[in-house]
Coordinates of C-alpha atoms and ligand atoms in Angstrom, one line a residue:
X1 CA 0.0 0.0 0.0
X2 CA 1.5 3.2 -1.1
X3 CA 1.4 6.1 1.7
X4 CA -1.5 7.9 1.2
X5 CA -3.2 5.0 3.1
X6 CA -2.0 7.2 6.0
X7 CA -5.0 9.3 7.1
X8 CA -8.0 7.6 6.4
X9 CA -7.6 3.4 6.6
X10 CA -9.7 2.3 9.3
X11 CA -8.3 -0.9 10.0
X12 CA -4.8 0.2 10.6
X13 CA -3.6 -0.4 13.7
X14 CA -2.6 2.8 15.9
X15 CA 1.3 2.4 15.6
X16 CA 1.4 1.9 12.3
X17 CA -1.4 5.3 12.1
X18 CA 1.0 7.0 14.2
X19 CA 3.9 6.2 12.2
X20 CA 2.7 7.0 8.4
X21 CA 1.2 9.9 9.9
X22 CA 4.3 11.1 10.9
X23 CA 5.6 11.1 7.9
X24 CA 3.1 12.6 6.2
X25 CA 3.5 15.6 8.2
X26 CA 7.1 15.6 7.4
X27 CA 6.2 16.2 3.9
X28 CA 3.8 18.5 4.9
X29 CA 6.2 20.7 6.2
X30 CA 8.7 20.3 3.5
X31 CA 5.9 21.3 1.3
X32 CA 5.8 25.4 1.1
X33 CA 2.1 25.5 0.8
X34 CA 1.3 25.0 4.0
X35 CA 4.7 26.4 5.1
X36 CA 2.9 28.8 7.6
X37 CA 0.3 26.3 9.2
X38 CA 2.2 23.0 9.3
X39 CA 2.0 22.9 12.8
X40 CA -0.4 20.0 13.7
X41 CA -2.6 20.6 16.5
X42 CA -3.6 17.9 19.1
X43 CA -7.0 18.2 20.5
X44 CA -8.6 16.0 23.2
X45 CA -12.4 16.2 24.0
X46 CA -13.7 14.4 26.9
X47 CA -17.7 13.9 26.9
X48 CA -19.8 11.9 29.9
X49 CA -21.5 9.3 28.1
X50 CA -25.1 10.1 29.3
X51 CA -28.1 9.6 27.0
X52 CA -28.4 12.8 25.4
X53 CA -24.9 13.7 25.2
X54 CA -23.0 15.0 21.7
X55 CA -19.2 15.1 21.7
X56 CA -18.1 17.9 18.6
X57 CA -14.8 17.8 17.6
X58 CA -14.2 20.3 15.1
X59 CA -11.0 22.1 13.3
X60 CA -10.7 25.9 12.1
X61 CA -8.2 25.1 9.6
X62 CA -7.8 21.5 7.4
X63 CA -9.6 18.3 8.6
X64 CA -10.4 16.4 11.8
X65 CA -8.1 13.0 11.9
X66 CA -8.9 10.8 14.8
X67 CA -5.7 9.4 16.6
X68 CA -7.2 7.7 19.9
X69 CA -10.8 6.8 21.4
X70 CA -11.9 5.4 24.8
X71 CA -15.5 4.3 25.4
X72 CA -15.4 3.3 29.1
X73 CA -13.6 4.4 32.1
X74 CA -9.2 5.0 32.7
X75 CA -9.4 6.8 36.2
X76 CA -11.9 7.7 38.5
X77 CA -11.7 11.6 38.8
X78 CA -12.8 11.8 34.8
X79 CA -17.1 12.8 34.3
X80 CA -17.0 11.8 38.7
X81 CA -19.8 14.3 39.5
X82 CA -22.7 13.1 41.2
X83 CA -21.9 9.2 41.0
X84 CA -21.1 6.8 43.3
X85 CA -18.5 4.6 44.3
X86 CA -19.5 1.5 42.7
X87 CA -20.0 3.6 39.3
X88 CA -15.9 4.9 39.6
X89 CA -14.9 1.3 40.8
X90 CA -13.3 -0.1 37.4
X91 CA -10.5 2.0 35.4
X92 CA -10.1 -0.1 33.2
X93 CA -12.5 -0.7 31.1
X94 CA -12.3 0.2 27.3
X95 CA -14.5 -1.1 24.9
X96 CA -13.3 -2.4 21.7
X97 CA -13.3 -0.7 18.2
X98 CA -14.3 2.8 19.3
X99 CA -11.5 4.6 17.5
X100 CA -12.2 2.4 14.3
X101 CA -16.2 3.9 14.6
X102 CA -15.2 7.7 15.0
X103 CA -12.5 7.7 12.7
X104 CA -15.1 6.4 9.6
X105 CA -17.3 8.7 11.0
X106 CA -14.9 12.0 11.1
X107 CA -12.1 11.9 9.2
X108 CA -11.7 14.2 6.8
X109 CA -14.5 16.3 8.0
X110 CA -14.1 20.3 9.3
X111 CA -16.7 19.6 11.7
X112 CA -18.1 16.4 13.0
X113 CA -21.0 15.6 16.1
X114 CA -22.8 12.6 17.1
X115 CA -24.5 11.6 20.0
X116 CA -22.2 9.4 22.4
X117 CA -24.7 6.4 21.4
X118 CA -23.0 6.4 18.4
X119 CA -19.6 4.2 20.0
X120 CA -22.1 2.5 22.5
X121 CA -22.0 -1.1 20.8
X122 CA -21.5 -3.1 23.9
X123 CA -21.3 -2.8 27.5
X124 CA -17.8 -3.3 28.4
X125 CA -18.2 -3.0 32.4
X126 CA -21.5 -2.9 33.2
X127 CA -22.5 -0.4 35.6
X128 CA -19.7 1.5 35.4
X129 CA -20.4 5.2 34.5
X130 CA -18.4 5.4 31.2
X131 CA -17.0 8.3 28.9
X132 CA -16.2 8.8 25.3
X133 CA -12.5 10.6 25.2
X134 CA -10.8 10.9 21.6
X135 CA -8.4 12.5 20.5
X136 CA -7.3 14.0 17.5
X137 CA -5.7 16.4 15.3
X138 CA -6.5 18.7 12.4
X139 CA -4.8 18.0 9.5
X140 CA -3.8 20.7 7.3
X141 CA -5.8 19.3 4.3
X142 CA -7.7 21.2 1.5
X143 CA -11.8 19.9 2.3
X144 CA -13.3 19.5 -0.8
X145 CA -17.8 18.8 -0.5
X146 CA -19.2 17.7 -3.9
X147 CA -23.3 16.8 -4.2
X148 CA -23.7 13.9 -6.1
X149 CA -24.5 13.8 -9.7
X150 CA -21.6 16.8 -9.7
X151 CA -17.8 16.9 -10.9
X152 CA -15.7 17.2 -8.4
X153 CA -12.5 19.8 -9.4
X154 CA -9.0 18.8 -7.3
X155 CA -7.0 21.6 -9.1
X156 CA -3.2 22.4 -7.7
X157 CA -1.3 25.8 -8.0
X158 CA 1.2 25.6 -11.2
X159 CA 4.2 22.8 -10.3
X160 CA 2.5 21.4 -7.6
X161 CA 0.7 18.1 -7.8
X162 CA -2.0 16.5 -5.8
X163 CA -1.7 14.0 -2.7
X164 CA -5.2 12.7 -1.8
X165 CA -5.3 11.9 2.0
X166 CA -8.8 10.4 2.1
X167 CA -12.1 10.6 0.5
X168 CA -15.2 9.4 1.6
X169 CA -18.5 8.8 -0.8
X170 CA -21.7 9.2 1.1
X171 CA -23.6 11.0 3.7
X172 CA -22.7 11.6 7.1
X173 CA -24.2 14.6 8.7
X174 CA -28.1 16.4 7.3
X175 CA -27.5 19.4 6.4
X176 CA -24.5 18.9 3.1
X177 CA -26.2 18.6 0.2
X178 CA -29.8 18.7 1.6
X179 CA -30.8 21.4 -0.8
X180 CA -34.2 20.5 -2.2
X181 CA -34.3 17.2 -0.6
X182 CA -36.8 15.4 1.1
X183 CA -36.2 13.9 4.7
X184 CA -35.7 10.3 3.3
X185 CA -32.9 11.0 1.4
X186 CA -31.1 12.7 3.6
X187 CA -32.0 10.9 7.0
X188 CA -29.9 8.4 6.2
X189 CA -26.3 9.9 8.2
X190 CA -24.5 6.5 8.8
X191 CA -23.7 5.8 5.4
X192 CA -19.8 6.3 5.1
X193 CA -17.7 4.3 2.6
X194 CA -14.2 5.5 2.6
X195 CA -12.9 5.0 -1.0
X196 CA -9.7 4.8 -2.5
X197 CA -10.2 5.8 -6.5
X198 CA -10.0 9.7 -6.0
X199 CA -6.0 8.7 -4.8
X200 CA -6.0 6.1 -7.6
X201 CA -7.5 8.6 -10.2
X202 CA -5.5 11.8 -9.1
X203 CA -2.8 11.7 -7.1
X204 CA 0.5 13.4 -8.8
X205 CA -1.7 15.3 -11.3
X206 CA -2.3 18.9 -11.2
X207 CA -5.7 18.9 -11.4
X208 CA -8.3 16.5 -11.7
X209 CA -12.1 16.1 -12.6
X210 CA -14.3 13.0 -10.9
X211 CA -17.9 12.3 -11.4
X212 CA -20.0 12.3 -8.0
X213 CA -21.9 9.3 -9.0
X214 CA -22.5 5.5 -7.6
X215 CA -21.5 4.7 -10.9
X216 CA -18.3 5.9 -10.2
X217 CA -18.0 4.6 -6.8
X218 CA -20.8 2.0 -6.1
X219 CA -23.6 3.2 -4.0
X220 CA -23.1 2.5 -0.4
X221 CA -26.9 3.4 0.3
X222 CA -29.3 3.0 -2.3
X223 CA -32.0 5.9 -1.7
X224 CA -29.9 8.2 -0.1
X225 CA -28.8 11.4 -1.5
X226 CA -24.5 11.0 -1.4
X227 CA -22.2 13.3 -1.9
X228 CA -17.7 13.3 -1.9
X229 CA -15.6 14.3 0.5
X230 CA -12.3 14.9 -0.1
X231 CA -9.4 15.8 2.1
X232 CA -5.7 16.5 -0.4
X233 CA -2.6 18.6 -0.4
X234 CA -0.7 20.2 -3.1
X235 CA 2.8 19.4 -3.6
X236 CA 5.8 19.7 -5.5
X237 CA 6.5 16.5 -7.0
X238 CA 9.6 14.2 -6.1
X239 CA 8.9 15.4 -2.3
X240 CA 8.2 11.5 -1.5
X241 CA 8.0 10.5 2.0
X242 CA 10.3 7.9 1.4
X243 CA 13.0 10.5 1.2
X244 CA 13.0 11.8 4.7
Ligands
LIG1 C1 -5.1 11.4 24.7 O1 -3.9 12.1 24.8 C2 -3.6 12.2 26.2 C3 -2.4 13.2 26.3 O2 -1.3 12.8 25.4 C4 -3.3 10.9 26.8 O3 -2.9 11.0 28.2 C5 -4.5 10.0 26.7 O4 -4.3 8.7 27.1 C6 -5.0 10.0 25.2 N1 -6.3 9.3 25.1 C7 -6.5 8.2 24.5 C8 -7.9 7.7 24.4 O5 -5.5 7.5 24.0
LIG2 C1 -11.0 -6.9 20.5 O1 -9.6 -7.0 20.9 C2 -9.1 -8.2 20.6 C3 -7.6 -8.2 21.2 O2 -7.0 -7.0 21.0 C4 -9.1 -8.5 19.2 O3 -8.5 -9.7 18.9 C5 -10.5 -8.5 18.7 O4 -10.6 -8.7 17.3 C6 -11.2 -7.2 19.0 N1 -12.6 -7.3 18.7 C7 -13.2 -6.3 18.0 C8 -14.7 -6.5 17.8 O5 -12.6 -5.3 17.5

């Protein structure tokens, strides 16, 4: 697998994340576009995992990449208020998988929200008062939304090519590309299917035009209107991460 694997493959395991994302912000910084903003911020958001409660994680410049998530409980201090003994007892519990859920659901997204339900797949210490705690970073990417049944335009500055981090086809929040719709196509917010061809198709080109279409991509949820979303950098070519 060539590197650009780095930001969005949910079954990598965390080290291996860590380490391709390290180099990828290597180049970053070696490429000038970004000269100014390479720094790569780390963010952590803790959220009580009651009922109605909606963890945001969110980044003012380039696009939310999930590095770590715990569903369940490390200390007892963390979301303590107002709970027993018996509810702080265990610290360590941590349920399976919960990075692998948040990081199809945000990467590559500016802005992302979801009830704390959303990681709940199991209990993994039963009555234990649990909490969702992630972390991540904002990677300085270009965020590119394109409605389906659109071209989507990846277009470079002259000399410097494209590097696709990850792209995503499908709908994960109700509000992009709801124009005009009705409520069943856009109810439909769990349909992510991270996809590799916008890489294949434009990666080291200066530009590059890709139908929006489950033709192009398959359709990951028949009735529901989909859209693209791609994160990418421009570069100057022969900048490979193998170099450094
Ligand atoms: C998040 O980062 C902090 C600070 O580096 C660390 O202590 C914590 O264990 C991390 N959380 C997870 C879920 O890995
Ligand atoms: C849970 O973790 C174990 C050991 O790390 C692993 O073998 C297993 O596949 C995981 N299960 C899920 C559902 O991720």
């Amino acid at each position: 697998m060539s590197h650009h694997q780095c930001y969005c493959s949910p079954q990598t395991g965390s080290s291996k994340t860590m380490l391709r994302f390290r180099l990828c912000t290597t180049l970053l910084r070696a490429a000038i576009y970004f000269v100014m903003t390479a720094v790569v911020s780390a963010e952590r958001v803790i959220t009580c995992a009651d009922v109605q409660n909606v963890q945001r994680l969110s980044c003012d410049m380039g696009v939310i990449n999930v590095e770590a998530a715990m569903y369940g409980r490390a200390n007892s201090e963390t979301c303590s208020e107002g709970r027993s003994e018996e509810q702080l007892a265990n610290t360590e519990c941590s349920q399976n998988g919960t990075v692998e859920i948040l990081k199809r659901r945000c990467n590559g997204r500016r802005v992302c929200e979801f009830n704390t339900n959303v990681v709940r797949t199991s209990d993994p210490c039963h009555g234990i008062y649990k909490y969702l705690e992630t972390n991540y970073t904002c990677f300085p990417a270009i965020h590119l939304v394109t409605c389906e049944h659109s071209l989507a335009h990846l277009y470079c500055d002259d000399g410097q090519v494209i590097f696709v981090y990850g792209a995503n086809y499908g709908r994960r929040d109700y509000s992009t590309c709801s124009y005009k719709k009705t409520a069943s196509e856009t109810e439909n917010v769990y349909c992510s299917d991270p996809t590799s061809k916008v890489a294949d198709s434009c990666n080291g080109k200066n530009s590059c035009t890709i139908s929006v279409s489950s033709s192009e991509f398959g359709d990951p949820c028949v009735g529901t209107y989909k859209y693209l979303e791609v994160a990418y950098v421009c570069e100057y070519p022969g900048l490979s991460p193998e170099q450094y």
